[in-house]
Amino acid sequence: MAGLNVSLSFFFATFALCQGARKVSKALLPGGVYASFAREAVGAAQLGACCLEMRVLVELGPWAGGFGPDLLLTLLFLIVLAHGATCDGAAANPTVSLQELLLAEASLPCTLLTLVAQGLGVQAARTLTRLYWAWELSDLHVLQSLMDAHCSSALHTSVPHGTLVEGACAFFFHLTLLRFRNSLPIYRVPLVALLVTIMAYTAGPFTSAFFNPALATSVTFHCSGHTLLEYMQVYWLGPLTGMVLAVLLYHGRLPRLFQRNLLYSQRNKYRTPRGKLAPEPRDTQTPAEGCRSREPAWRRVGRQLLGSG
């Protein structure tokens, strides 16, 4: 259990350092720079460091530390829950940022800056985490340091099947984000954490269930076993396709590209009546005729005789 205690200390230290970095950058930087760059870089670094340490527990824990799947899944749920509660609204995922671009909620320059920040964040997390492993505070870290130079690919299935798995994970992930984006965080964050845990359990043995291109690039693109093009197909093309399909299914269109609904027929805002209403009764007499109809008959006859005379 010493290895688990060291990993838990690493998680707590990561969240504490990232939280301090958020407070400092928010105090020193303008709001736009913080939201588009600093917040995303710190969020990606936090997610990347936790993912790398979690992979050590998943790959080495069962046979070197005696960790069962129930413990690992519970720990994963708690980490994702803590990340969602502390990320301060950061996407920390290129497909989420591109989803906001497709929804016309972010401009292209802002999205590009966000993608750069996410890439720098996960790379910084990888560098700092490897330095932490080099301290060899536990047996797991000693083994990880020895294996890090010759890491194995996270893709344990064929490329088409891996692309389908990553695309399906991204589809359900983004569909959940779209459906509950206006919900309170106290409901949305646990739901997303539960969904990520379920997908990690079902899709993890095939692709490690990243559905995050920046995270996958930092963790497994440098490992042997597959070419760069194959990695790009599985961990970039798959999640991007799943995200686009989720937006298209939820909105019926891609708001940035199409104004017209492509999937669903739009109903008229005002309904037309099913039948004609009965016309209101109208008086067919002119005002003059109505006045004459109330004139006495003898006066009308006398006026006619005088007029004829």
PDB file of C-alpha atoms in Angstrom:
ATOM      1  CA  MET A   1       0.000   0.000   0.000  1.00  0.00           C
ATOM      2  CA  ALA A   2       3.028   2.308   0.103  1.00  0.00           C
ATOM      3  CA  GLY A   3       2.770   2.818  -3.651  1.00  0.00           C
ATOM      4  CA  LEU A   4      -0.872   3.807  -3.325  1.00  0.00           C
ATOM      5  CA  ASN A   5      -0.083   6.300  -0.567  1.00  0.00           C
ATOM      6  CA  VAL A   6       2.610   7.901  -2.714  1.00  0.00           C
ATOM      7  CA  SER A   7       0.197   8.156  -5.646  1.00  0.00           C
ATOM      8  CA  LEU A   8      -2.475   9.715  -3.443  1.00  0.00           C
ATOM      9  CA  SER A   9       0.062  12.258  -2.215  1.00  0.00           C
ATOM     10  CA  PHE A  10       0.905  13.014  -5.839  1.00  0.00           C
ATOM     11  CA  PHE A  11      -2.764  13.625  -6.662  1.00  0.00           C
ATOM     12  CA  PHE A  12      -3.252  15.948  -3.698  1.00  0.00           C
ATOM     13  CA  ALA A  13      -0.075  17.869  -4.525  1.00  0.00           C
ATOM     14  CA  THR A  14      -1.132  18.204  -8.178  1.00  0.00           C
ATOM     15  CA  PHE A  15      -4.536  19.639  -7.320  1.00  0.00           C
ATOM     16  CA  ALA A  16      -3.016  21.997  -4.752  1.00  0.00           C
ATOM     17  CA  LEU A  17      -0.349  23.309  -7.141  1.00  0.00           C
ATOM     18  CA  CYS A  18      -2.807  23.769  -9.996  1.00  0.00           C
ATOM     19  CA  GLN A  19      -5.277  25.526  -7.740  1.00  0.00           C
ATOM     20  CA  GLY A  20      -2.540  27.904  -6.610  1.00  0.00           C
ATOM     21  CA  ALA A  21      -1.528  28.519 -10.236  1.00  0.00           C
ATOM     22  CA  ARG A  22      -5.132  29.406 -11.097  1.00  0.00           C
ATOM     23  CA  LYS A  23      -5.374  31.943  -8.298  1.00  0.00           C
ATOM     24  CA  VAL A  24      -2.072  33.579  -9.188  1.00  0.00           C
ATOM     25  CA  SER A  25      -2.772  33.745 -12.937  1.00  0.00           C
ATOM     26  CA  LYS A  26      -6.291  35.038 -12.344  1.00  0.00           C
ATOM     27  CA  ALA A  27      -4.903  37.837 -10.162  1.00  0.00           C
ATOM     28  CA  LEU A  28      -2.103  38.825 -12.547  1.00  0.00           C
ATOM     29  CA  LEU A  29      -3.531  38.276 -16.035  1.00  0.00           C
ATOM     30  CA  PRO A  30      -6.431  39.982 -17.845  1.00  0.00           C
ATOM     31  CA  GLY A  31      -9.686  38.070 -17.887  1.00  0.00           C
ATOM     32  CA  GLY A  32      -9.502  37.143 -21.577  1.00  0.00           C
ATOM     33  CA  VAL A  33      -5.935  35.849 -21.371  1.00  0.00           C
ATOM     34  CA  TYR A  34      -6.741  33.844 -18.269  1.00  0.00           C
ATOM     35  CA  ALA A  35      -9.872  32.255 -19.768  1.00  0.00           C
ATOM     36  CA  SER A  36      -8.355  31.448 -23.159  1.00  0.00           C
ATOM     37  CA  PHE A  37      -4.821  30.478 -22.195  1.00  0.00           C
ATOM     38  CA  ALA A  38      -3.828  30.230 -18.519  1.00  0.00           C
ATOM     39  CA  ARG A  39      -6.960  28.430 -17.335  1.00  0.00           C
ATOM     40  CA  GLU A  40      -6.738  25.915 -20.169  1.00  0.00           C
ATOM     41  CA  ALA A  41      -3.014  25.317 -19.711  1.00  0.00           C
ATOM     42  CA  VAL A  42      -3.402  24.679 -15.976  1.00  0.00           C
ATOM     43  CA  GLY A  43      -6.470  22.491 -16.488  1.00  0.00           C
ATOM     44  CA  ALA A  44      -4.734  20.398 -19.143  1.00  0.00           C
ATOM     45  CA  ALA A  45      -1.647  20.050 -16.932  1.00  0.00           C
ATOM     46  CA  GLN A  46      -3.785  18.909 -13.999  1.00  0.00           C
ATOM     47  CA  LEU A  47      -5.656  16.369 -16.125  1.00  0.00           C
ATOM     48  CA  GLY A  48      -2.488  15.139 -17.830  1.00  0.00           C
ATOM     49  CA  ALA A  49      -0.525  14.616 -14.604  1.00  0.00           C
ATOM     50  CA  CYS A  50      -3.404  12.720 -12.974  1.00  0.00           C
ATOM     51  CA  CYS A  51      -3.865  10.584 -16.084  1.00  0.00           C
ATOM     52  CA  LEU A  52      -0.161   9.637 -16.202  1.00  0.00           C
ATOM     53  CA  GLU A  53      -0.070   8.666 -12.533  1.00  0.00           C
ATOM     54  CA  MET A  54      -3.337   6.786 -12.891  1.00  0.00           C
ATOM     55  CA  ARG A  55      -1.895   4.773 -15.770  1.00  0.00           C
ATOM     56  CA  VAL A  56       0.939   3.665 -13.467  1.00  0.00           C
ATOM     57  CA  LEU A  57      -1.613   2.287 -11.021  1.00  0.00           C
ATOM     58  CA  VAL A  58      -3.649   0.614 -13.783  1.00  0.00           C
ATOM     59  CA  GLU A  59      -0.690  -1.001 -15.563  1.00  0.00           C
ATOM     60  CA  LEU A  60       1.520  -1.916 -12.609  1.00  0.00           C
ATOM     61  CA  GLY A  61      -0.845  -1.892  -9.638  1.00  0.00           C
ATOM     62  CA  PRO A  62      -2.646  -5.224 -10.193  1.00  0.00           C
ATOM     63  CA  TRP A  63       0.540  -7.340 -10.147  1.00  0.00           C
ATOM     64  CA  ALA A  64       2.980  -5.094  -8.251  1.00  0.00           C
ATOM     65  CA  GLY A  65       0.636  -3.628  -5.670  1.00  0.00           C
ATOM     66  CA  GLY A  66      -2.312  -5.995  -5.565  1.00  0.00           C
ATOM     67  CA  PHE A  67      -4.847  -3.338  -6.575  1.00  0.00           C
ATOM     68  CA  GLY A  68      -8.196  -4.631  -7.764  1.00  0.00           C
ATOM     69  CA  PRO A  69     -10.391  -3.065 -10.462  1.00  0.00           C
ATOM     70  CA  ASP A  70     -12.908  -1.845  -7.879  1.00  0.00           C
ATOM     71  CA  LEU A  71     -10.249   0.256  -6.140  1.00  0.00           C
ATOM     72  CA  LEU A  72      -8.893   1.631  -9.427  1.00  0.00           C
ATOM     73  CA  LEU A  73     -12.335   2.569 -10.777  1.00  0.00           C
ATOM     74  CA  THR A  74     -13.300   4.233  -7.503  1.00  0.00           C
ATOM     75  CA  LEU A  75     -10.082   6.223  -7.540  1.00  0.00           C
ATOM     76  CA  LEU A  76     -10.653   7.214 -11.170  1.00  0.00           C
ATOM     77  CA  PHE A  77     -14.164   8.436 -10.351  1.00  0.00           C
ATOM     78  CA  LEU A  78     -12.866  10.549  -7.463  1.00  0.00           C
ATOM     79  CA  ILE A  79     -10.090  12.052  -9.599  1.00  0.00           C
ATOM     80  CA  VAL A  80     -12.447  13.010 -12.425  1.00  0.00           C
ATOM     81  CA  LEU A  81     -14.887  14.372  -9.847  1.00  0.00           C
ATOM     82  CA  ALA A  82     -12.169  16.505  -8.236  1.00  0.00           C
ATOM     83  CA  HIS A  83     -10.966  17.711 -11.627  1.00  0.00           C
ATOM     84  CA  GLY A  84     -14.464  18.774 -12.654  1.00  0.00           C
ATOM     85  CA  ALA A  85     -14.965  20.607  -9.376  1.00  0.00           C
ATOM     86  CA  THR A  86     -11.651  22.509  -9.507  1.00  0.00           C
ATOM     87  CA  CYS A  87     -10.983  23.142 -13.220  1.00  0.00           C
ATOM     88  CA  ASP A  88     -12.826  26.510 -13.128  1.00  0.00           C
ATOM     89  CA  GLY A  89     -14.650  25.805 -16.390  1.00  0.00           C
ATOM     90  CA  ALA A  90     -11.581  24.795 -18.406  1.00  0.00           C
ATOM     91  CA  ALA A  91     -12.237  22.400 -21.269  1.00  0.00           C
ATOM     92  CA  ALA A  92      -8.786  20.734 -21.109  1.00  0.00           C
ATOM     93  CA  ASN A  93      -9.844  18.820 -24.228  1.00  0.00           C
ATOM     94  CA  PRO A  94      -9.422  19.949 -27.859  1.00  0.00           C
ATOM     95  CA  THR A  95     -12.705  18.379 -28.955  1.00  0.00           C
ATOM     96  CA  VAL A  96     -14.614  20.379 -26.331  1.00  0.00           C
ATOM     97  CA  SER A  97     -12.974  23.604 -27.564  1.00  0.00           C
ATOM     98  CA  LEU A  98     -13.773  22.702 -31.178  1.00  0.00           C
ATOM     99  CA  GLN A  99     -17.338  21.939 -30.127  1.00  0.00           C
ATOM    100  CA  GLU A 100     -17.650  25.504 -28.820  1.00  0.00           C
ATOM    101  CA  LEU A 101     -16.311  26.726 -32.167  1.00  0.00           C
ATOM    102  CA  LEU A 102     -18.923  24.703 -34.062  1.00  0.00           C
ATOM    103  CA  LEU A 103     -21.648  26.061 -31.787  1.00  0.00           C
ATOM    104  CA  ALA A 104     -20.495  29.622 -32.644  1.00  0.00           C
ATOM    105  CA  GLU A 105     -19.719  30.237 -28.973  1.00  0.00           C
ATOM    106  CA  ALA A 106     -15.999  30.952 -29.515  1.00  0.00           C
ATOM    107  CA  SER A 107     -14.041  32.690 -32.245  1.00  0.00           C
ATOM    108  CA  LEU A 108     -11.367  31.002 -34.335  1.00  0.00           C
ATOM    109  CA  PRO A 109      -8.397  32.945 -32.819  1.00  0.00           C
ATOM    110  CA  CYS A 110      -9.614  32.203 -29.301  1.00  0.00           C
ATOM    111  CA  THR A 111     -10.026  28.514 -30.150  1.00  0.00           C
ATOM    112  CA  LEU A 112      -6.518  28.303 -31.634  1.00  0.00           C
ATOM    113  CA  LEU A 113      -5.060  29.930 -28.514  1.00  0.00           C
ATOM    114  CA  THR A 114      -6.952  27.444 -26.366  1.00  0.00           C
ATOM    115  CA  LEU A 115      -5.624  24.487 -28.358  1.00  0.00           C
ATOM    116  CA  VAL A 116      -2.055  25.746 -27.985  1.00  0.00           C
ATOM    117  CA  ALA A 117      -2.553  26.153 -24.225  1.00  0.00           C
ATOM    118  CA  GLN A 118      -3.909  22.613 -23.908  1.00  0.00           C
ATOM    119  CA  GLY A 119      -0.971  21.165 -25.822  1.00  0.00           C
ATOM    120  CA  LEU A 120       1.547  23.043 -23.685  1.00  0.00           C
ATOM    121  CA  GLY A 121      -0.276  22.007 -20.519  1.00  0.00           C
ATOM    122  CA  VAL A 122      -0.192  18.264 -21.174  1.00  0.00           C
ATOM    123  CA  GLN A 123       3.451  18.419 -22.263  1.00  0.00           C
ATOM    124  CA  ALA A 124       4.389  20.292 -19.086  1.00  0.00           C
ATOM    125  CA  ALA A 125       2.502  17.666 -17.079  1.00  0.00           C
ATOM    126  CA  ARG A 126       4.451  14.887 -18.765  1.00  0.00           C
ATOM    127  CA  THR A 127       7.799  16.541 -18.079  1.00  0.00           C
ATOM    128  CA  LEU A 128       7.059  17.263 -14.415  1.00  0.00           C
ATOM    129  CA  THR A 129       5.541  13.828 -13.801  1.00  0.00           C
ATOM    130  CA  ARG A 130       8.589  12.057 -15.217  1.00  0.00           C
ATOM    131  CA  LEU A 131      10.782  14.124 -12.889  1.00  0.00           C
ATOM    132  CA  TYR A 132       8.602  13.032  -9.987  1.00  0.00           C
ATOM    133  CA  TRP A 133       8.941   9.380 -11.049  1.00  0.00           C
ATOM    134  CA  ALA A 134      12.727   9.814 -11.136  1.00  0.00           C
ATOM    135  CA  TRP A 135      12.699  10.386  -7.373  1.00  0.00           C
ATOM    136  CA  GLU A 136      11.597   6.719  -7.050  1.00  0.00           C
ATOM    137  CA  LEU A 137       9.505   7.254  -3.939  1.00  0.00           C
ATOM    138  CA  SER A 138       7.771   3.904  -4.380  1.00  0.00           C
ATOM    139  CA  ASP A 139       8.380   0.545  -6.062  1.00  0.00           C
ATOM    140  CA  LEU A 140       5.791   1.433  -8.676  1.00  0.00           C
ATOM    141  CA  HIS A 141       7.724   4.535  -9.644  1.00  0.00           C
ATOM    142  CA  VAL A 142      10.975   2.559  -9.823  1.00  0.00           C
ATOM    143  CA  LEU A 143       9.356   0.149 -12.282  1.00  0.00           C
ATOM    144  CA  GLN A 144       7.736   2.983 -14.211  1.00  0.00           C
ATOM    145  CA  SER A 145      11.060   4.803 -14.580  1.00  0.00           C
ATOM    146  CA  LEU A 146      12.610   1.655 -16.007  1.00  0.00           C
ATOM    147  CA  MET A 147       9.736   1.061 -18.414  1.00  0.00           C
ATOM    148  CA  ASP A 148       9.181   4.672 -19.447  1.00  0.00           C
ATOM    149  CA  ALA A 149      11.860   4.670 -22.127  1.00  0.00           C
ATOM    150  CA  HIS A 150      10.308   1.576 -23.747  1.00  0.00           C
ATOM    151  CA  CYS A 151       6.617   2.174 -23.190  1.00  0.00           C
ATOM    152  CA  SER A 152       3.989   0.118 -24.969  1.00  0.00           C
ATOM    153  CA  SER A 153       1.125   1.519 -26.982  1.00  0.00           C
ATOM    154  CA  ALA A 154      -2.212   2.186 -25.332  1.00  0.00           C
ATOM    155  CA  LEU A 155      -3.956   0.833 -28.445  1.00  0.00           C
ATOM    156  CA  HIS A 156      -4.655  -2.877 -27.925  1.00  0.00           C
ATOM    157  CA  THR A 157      -6.942  -3.506 -30.868  1.00  0.00           C
ATOM    158  CA  SER A 158      -7.071  -2.909 -34.600  1.00  0.00           C
ATOM    159  CA  VAL A 159      -6.948   0.640 -35.917  1.00  0.00           C
ATOM    160  CA  PRO A 160     -10.527   0.654 -37.354  1.00  0.00           C
ATOM    161  CA  HIS A 161     -11.942  -0.823 -34.170  1.00  0.00           C
ATOM    162  CA  GLY A 162      -9.953   1.625 -32.046  1.00  0.00           C
ATOM    163  CA  THR A 163     -11.232   4.535 -34.137  1.00  0.00           C
ATOM    164  CA  LEU A 164     -14.793   3.311 -33.643  1.00  0.00           C
ATOM    165  CA  VAL A 165     -14.293   2.919 -29.878  1.00  0.00           C
ATOM    166  CA  GLU A 166     -12.795   6.394 -29.417  1.00  0.00           C
ATOM    167  CA  GLY A 167     -15.488   7.905 -31.628  1.00  0.00           C
ATOM    168  CA  ALA A 168     -18.262   6.223 -29.653  1.00  0.00           C
ATOM    169  CA  CYS A 169     -16.779   7.379 -26.336  1.00  0.00           C
ATOM    170  CA  ALA A 170     -16.506  10.955 -27.614  1.00  0.00           C
ATOM    171  CA  PHE A 171     -20.054  10.803 -28.989  1.00  0.00           C
ATOM    172  CA  PHE A 172     -21.624   9.873 -25.653  1.00  0.00           C
ATOM    173  CA  PHE A 173     -19.331  12.241 -23.758  1.00  0.00           C
ATOM    174  CA  HIS A 174     -20.221  15.278 -25.868  1.00  0.00           C
ATOM    175  CA  LEU A 175     -23.901  14.357 -26.036  1.00  0.00           C
ATOM    176  CA  THR A 176     -23.932  14.337 -22.228  1.00  0.00           C
ATOM    177  CA  LEU A 177     -22.155  17.702 -22.104  1.00  0.00           C
ATOM    178  CA  LEU A 178     -24.690  19.211 -24.505  1.00  0.00           C
ATOM    179  CA  ARG A 179     -27.667  17.785 -22.643  1.00  0.00           C
ATOM    180  CA  PHE A 180     -26.571  18.904 -19.166  1.00  0.00           C
ATOM    181  CA  ARG A 181     -24.545  22.012 -19.983  1.00  0.00           C
ATOM    182  CA  ASN A 182     -27.099  24.282 -18.303  1.00  0.00           C
ATOM    183  CA  SER A 183     -27.519  22.072 -15.246  1.00  0.00           C
ATOM    184  CA  LEU A 184     -26.059  22.947 -11.881  1.00  0.00           C
ATOM    185  CA  PRO A 185     -22.444  21.775 -11.386  1.00  0.00           C
ATOM    186  CA  ILE A 186     -23.475  19.768  -8.342  1.00  0.00           C
ATOM    187  CA  TYR A 187     -25.429  17.482 -10.705  1.00  0.00           C
ATOM    188  CA  ARG A 188     -23.404  17.800 -13.918  1.00  0.00           C
ATOM    189  CA  VAL A 189     -19.920  17.093 -12.498  1.00  0.00           C
ATOM    190  CA  PRO A 190     -20.787  13.759 -10.773  1.00  0.00           C
ATOM    191  CA  LEU A 191     -22.721  12.643 -13.853  1.00  0.00           C
ATOM    192  CA  VAL A 192     -19.764  13.317 -16.151  1.00  0.00           C
ATOM    193  CA  ALA A 193     -17.396  11.603 -13.701  1.00  0.00           C
ATOM    194  CA  LEU A 194     -19.644   8.542 -13.621  1.00  0.00           C
ATOM    195  CA  LEU A 195     -19.846   8.454 -17.424  1.00  0.00           C
ATOM    196  CA  VAL A 196     -16.052   8.699 -17.770  1.00  0.00           C
ATOM    197  CA  THR A 197     -15.608   5.872 -15.255  1.00  0.00           C
ATOM    198  CA  ILE A 198     -18.071   3.634 -17.110  1.00  0.00           C
ATOM    199  CA  MET A 199     -16.395   4.287 -20.453  1.00  0.00           C
ATOM    200  CA  ALA A 200     -12.961   3.664 -18.936  1.00  0.00           C
ATOM    201  CA  TYR A 201     -14.230   0.291 -17.697  1.00  0.00           C
ATOM    202  CA  THR A 202     -15.788  -0.724 -21.022  1.00  0.00           C
ATOM    203  CA  ALA A 203     -13.406   0.844 -23.562  1.00  0.00           C
ATOM    204  CA  GLY A 204     -10.208   0.985 -21.504  1.00  0.00           C
ATOM    205  CA  PRO A 205      -8.966  -2.498 -22.479  1.00  0.00           C
ATOM    206  CA  PHE A 206      -9.066  -1.482 -26.173  1.00  0.00           C
ATOM    207  CA  THR A 207      -7.839   2.128 -26.386  1.00  0.00           C
ATOM    208  CA  SER A 208      -7.485   3.294 -22.745  1.00  0.00           C
ATOM    209  CA  ALA A 209     -10.587   5.454 -23.431  1.00  0.00           C
ATOM    210  CA  PHE A 210      -8.848   8.807 -23.832  1.00  0.00           C
ATOM    211  CA  PHE A 211     -11.357  10.595 -26.146  1.00  0.00           C
ATOM    212  CA  ASN A 212      -9.029  13.551 -25.612  1.00  0.00           C
ATOM    213  CA  PRO A 213      -6.550  14.119 -28.482  1.00  0.00           C
ATOM    214  CA  ALA A 214      -4.133  16.262 -26.463  1.00  0.00           C
ATOM    215  CA  LEU A 215      -4.016  13.734 -23.632  1.00  0.00           C
ATOM    216  CA  ALA A 216      -3.515  10.803 -25.988  1.00  0.00           C
ATOM    217  CA  THR A 217      -0.756  12.656 -27.851  1.00  0.00           C
ATOM    218  CA  SER A 218       1.173  13.234 -24.644  1.00  0.00           C
ATOM    219  CA  VAL A 219       0.684   9.759 -23.198  1.00  0.00           C
ATOM    220  CA  THR A 220       0.989   7.271 -26.041  1.00  0.00           C
ATOM    221  CA  PHE A 221       2.087   8.867 -29.335  1.00  0.00           C
ATOM    222  CA  HIS A 222       5.766   8.404 -28.477  1.00  0.00           C
ATOM    223  CA  CYS A 223       5.319   4.705 -27.681  1.00  0.00           C
ATOM    224  CA  SER A 224       6.214   2.003 -30.149  1.00  0.00           C
ATOM    225  CA  GLY A 225       3.723  -0.350 -31.738  1.00  0.00           C
ATOM    226  CA  HIS A 226       1.881   1.913 -34.199  1.00  0.00           C
ATOM    227  CA  THR A 227       2.713   4.635 -36.678  1.00  0.00           C
ATOM    228  CA  LEU A 228       1.912   8.299 -36.202  1.00  0.00           C
ATOM    229  CA  LEU A 229      -0.787   8.099 -38.876  1.00  0.00           C
ATOM    230  CA  GLU A 230      -2.489   5.211 -37.073  1.00  0.00           C
ATOM    231  CA  TYR A 231      -2.379   7.095 -33.784  1.00  0.00           C
ATOM    232  CA  MET A 232      -3.835  10.176 -35.475  1.00  0.00           C
ATOM    233  CA  GLN A 233      -6.658   8.127 -36.968  1.00  0.00           C
ATOM    234  CA  VAL A 234      -7.635   6.552 -33.656  1.00  0.00           C
ATOM    235  CA  TYR A 235      -7.064   9.370 -31.167  1.00  0.00           C
ATOM    236  CA  TRP A 236      -7.759  12.435 -33.315  1.00  0.00           C
ATOM    237  CA  LEU A 237     -10.099  11.436 -36.120  1.00  0.00           C
ATOM    238  CA  GLY A 238     -12.236   9.178 -33.915  1.00  0.00           C
ATOM    239  CA  PRO A 239     -13.003  11.722 -31.151  1.00  0.00           C
ATOM    240  CA  LEU A 240     -13.491  14.595 -33.616  1.00  0.00           C
ATOM    241  CA  THR A 241     -15.975  12.536 -35.625  1.00  0.00           C
ATOM    242  CA  GLY A 242     -17.853  11.541 -32.471  1.00  0.00           C
ATOM    243  CA  MET A 243     -18.034  15.183 -31.361  1.00  0.00           C
ATOM    244  CA  VAL A 244     -19.385  16.376 -34.720  1.00  0.00           C
ATOM    245  CA  LEU A 245     -22.024  13.635 -34.766  1.00  0.00           C
ATOM    246  CA  ALA A 246     -23.094  14.536 -31.211  1.00  0.00           C
ATOM    247  CA  VAL A 247     -23.546  18.215 -32.124  1.00  0.00           C
ATOM    248  CA  LEU A 248     -25.388  17.293 -35.317  1.00  0.00           C
ATOM    249  CA  LEU A 249     -27.728  14.908 -33.508  1.00  0.00           C
ATOM    250  CA  TYR A 250     -28.451  17.307 -30.650  1.00  0.00           C
ATOM    251  CA  HIS A 251     -28.967  20.500 -32.670  1.00  0.00           C
ATOM    252  CA  GLY A 252     -29.849  19.062 -36.060  1.00  0.00           C
ATOM    253  CA  ARG A 253     -27.167  21.256 -37.646  1.00  0.00           C
ATOM    254  CA  LEU A 254     -23.689  22.672 -37.151  1.00  0.00           C
ATOM    255  CA  PRO A 255     -24.453  26.286 -36.169  1.00  0.00           C
ATOM    256  CA  ARG A 256     -21.088  27.618 -37.360  1.00  0.00           C
ATOM    257  CA  LEU A 257     -21.573  26.129 -40.844  1.00  0.00           C
ATOM    258  CA  PHE A 258     -25.320  25.797 -41.451  1.00  0.00           C
ATOM    259  CA  GLN A 259     -28.250  28.026 -40.546  1.00  0.00           C
ATOM    260  CA  ARG A 260     -30.892  25.585 -41.758  1.00  0.00           C
ATOM    261  CA  ASN A 261     -31.786  22.551 -39.685  1.00  0.00           C
ATOM    262  CA  LEU A 262     -30.482  19.469 -41.491  1.00  0.00           C
ATOM    263  CA  LEU A 263     -32.176  16.691 -39.509  1.00  0.00           C
ATOM    264  CA  TYR A 264     -35.370  17.973 -37.940  1.00  0.00           C
ATOM    265  CA  SER A 265     -38.283  19.786 -39.550  1.00  0.00           C
ATOM    266  CA  GLN A 266     -38.971  23.165 -38.014  1.00  0.00           C
ATOM    267  CA  ARG A 267     -42.541  23.799 -36.861  1.00  0.00           C
ATOM    268  CA  ASN A 268     -44.262  27.115 -37.354  1.00  0.00           C
ATOM    269  CA  LYS A 269     -44.297  29.323 -34.299  1.00  0.00           C
ATOM    270  CA  TYR A 270     -47.975  30.260 -34.805  1.00  0.00           C
ATOM    271  CA  ARG A 271     -50.582  27.608 -35.552  1.00  0.00           C
ATOM    272  CA  THR A 272     -53.262  28.178 -38.152  1.00  0.00           C
ATOM    273  CA  PRO A 273     -56.892  27.454 -37.133  1.00  0.00           C
ATOM    274  CA  ARG A 274     -58.254  24.123 -38.294  1.00  0.00           C
ATOM    275  CA  GLY A 275     -61.631  25.511 -39.431  1.00  0.00           C
ATOM    276  CA  LYS A 276     -63.049  28.871 -40.479  1.00  0.00           C
ATOM    277  CA  LEU A 277     -64.737  30.900 -37.836  1.00  0.00           C
ATOM    278  CA  ALA A 278     -68.390  31.843 -38.405  1.00  0.00           C
ATOM    279  CA  PRO A 279     -68.652  35.402 -39.762  1.00  0.00           C
ATOM    280  CA  GLU A 280     -70.017  37.954 -37.377  1.00  0.00           C
ATOM    281  CA  PRO A 281     -73.531  39.246 -38.234  1.00  0.00           C
ATOM    282  CA  ARG A 282     -73.444  42.527 -40.068  1.00  0.00           C
ATOM    283  CA  ASP A 283     -76.169  45.093 -40.633  1.00  0.00           C
ATOM    284  CA  THR A 284     -76.817  45.259 -44.387  1.00  0.00           C
ATOM    285  CA  GLN A 285     -78.713  48.495 -44.177  1.00  0.00           C
ATOM    286  CA  THR A 286     -77.008  51.825 -44.644  1.00  0.00           C
ATOM    287  CA  PRO A 287     -77.274  54.354 -41.856  1.00  0.00           C
ATOM    288  CA  ALA A 288     -79.681  56.462 -43.919  1.00  0.00           C
ATOM    289  CA  GLU A 289     -81.918  53.505 -44.595  1.00  0.00           C
ATOM    290  CA  GLY A 290     -81.950  52.585 -40.962  1.00  0.00           C
ATOM    291  CA  CYS A 291     -83.068  56.083 -39.988  1.00  0.00           C
ATOM    292  CA  ARG A 292     -85.840  56.094 -42.611  1.00  0.00           C
ATOM    293  CA  SER A 293     -87.161  52.761 -41.454  1.00  0.00           C
ATOM    294  CA  ARG A 294     -88.002  54.319 -38.089  1.00  0.00           C
ATOM    295  CA  GLU A 295     -89.908  57.302 -39.689  1.00  0.00           C
ATOM    296  CA  PRO A 296     -93.785  57.114 -39.340  1.00  0.00           C
ATOM    297  CA  ALA A 297     -95.633  55.991 -42.470  1.00  0.00           C
ATOM    298  CA  TRP A 298     -98.123  58.956 -42.656  1.00  0.00           C
ATOM    299  CA  ARG A 299     -95.281  61.510 -42.621  1.00  0.00           C
ATOM    300  CA  ARG A 300     -93.480  59.650 -45.374  1.00  0.00           C
ATOM    301  CA  VAL A 301     -96.653  59.559 -47.563  1.00  0.00           C
ATOM    302  CA  GLY A 302     -97.317  63.274 -47.013  1.00  0.00           C
ATOM    303  CA  ARG A 303     -93.823  64.235 -48.052  1.00  0.00           C
ATOM    304  CA  GLN A 304     -94.189  62.201 -51.209  1.00  0.00           C
ATOM    305  CA  LEU A 305     -97.482  63.946 -52.119  1.00  0.00           C
ATOM    306  CA  LEU A 306     -95.987  67.402 -51.567  1.00  0.00           C
ATOM    307  CA  GLY A 307     -93.006  66.496 -53.624  1.00  0.00           C
ATOM    308  CA  SER A 308     -95.203  65.255 -56.512  1.00  0.00           C
ATOM    309  CA  GLY A 309     -97.395  68.384 -56.352  1.00  0.00           C
TER     310      GLY A 309
END
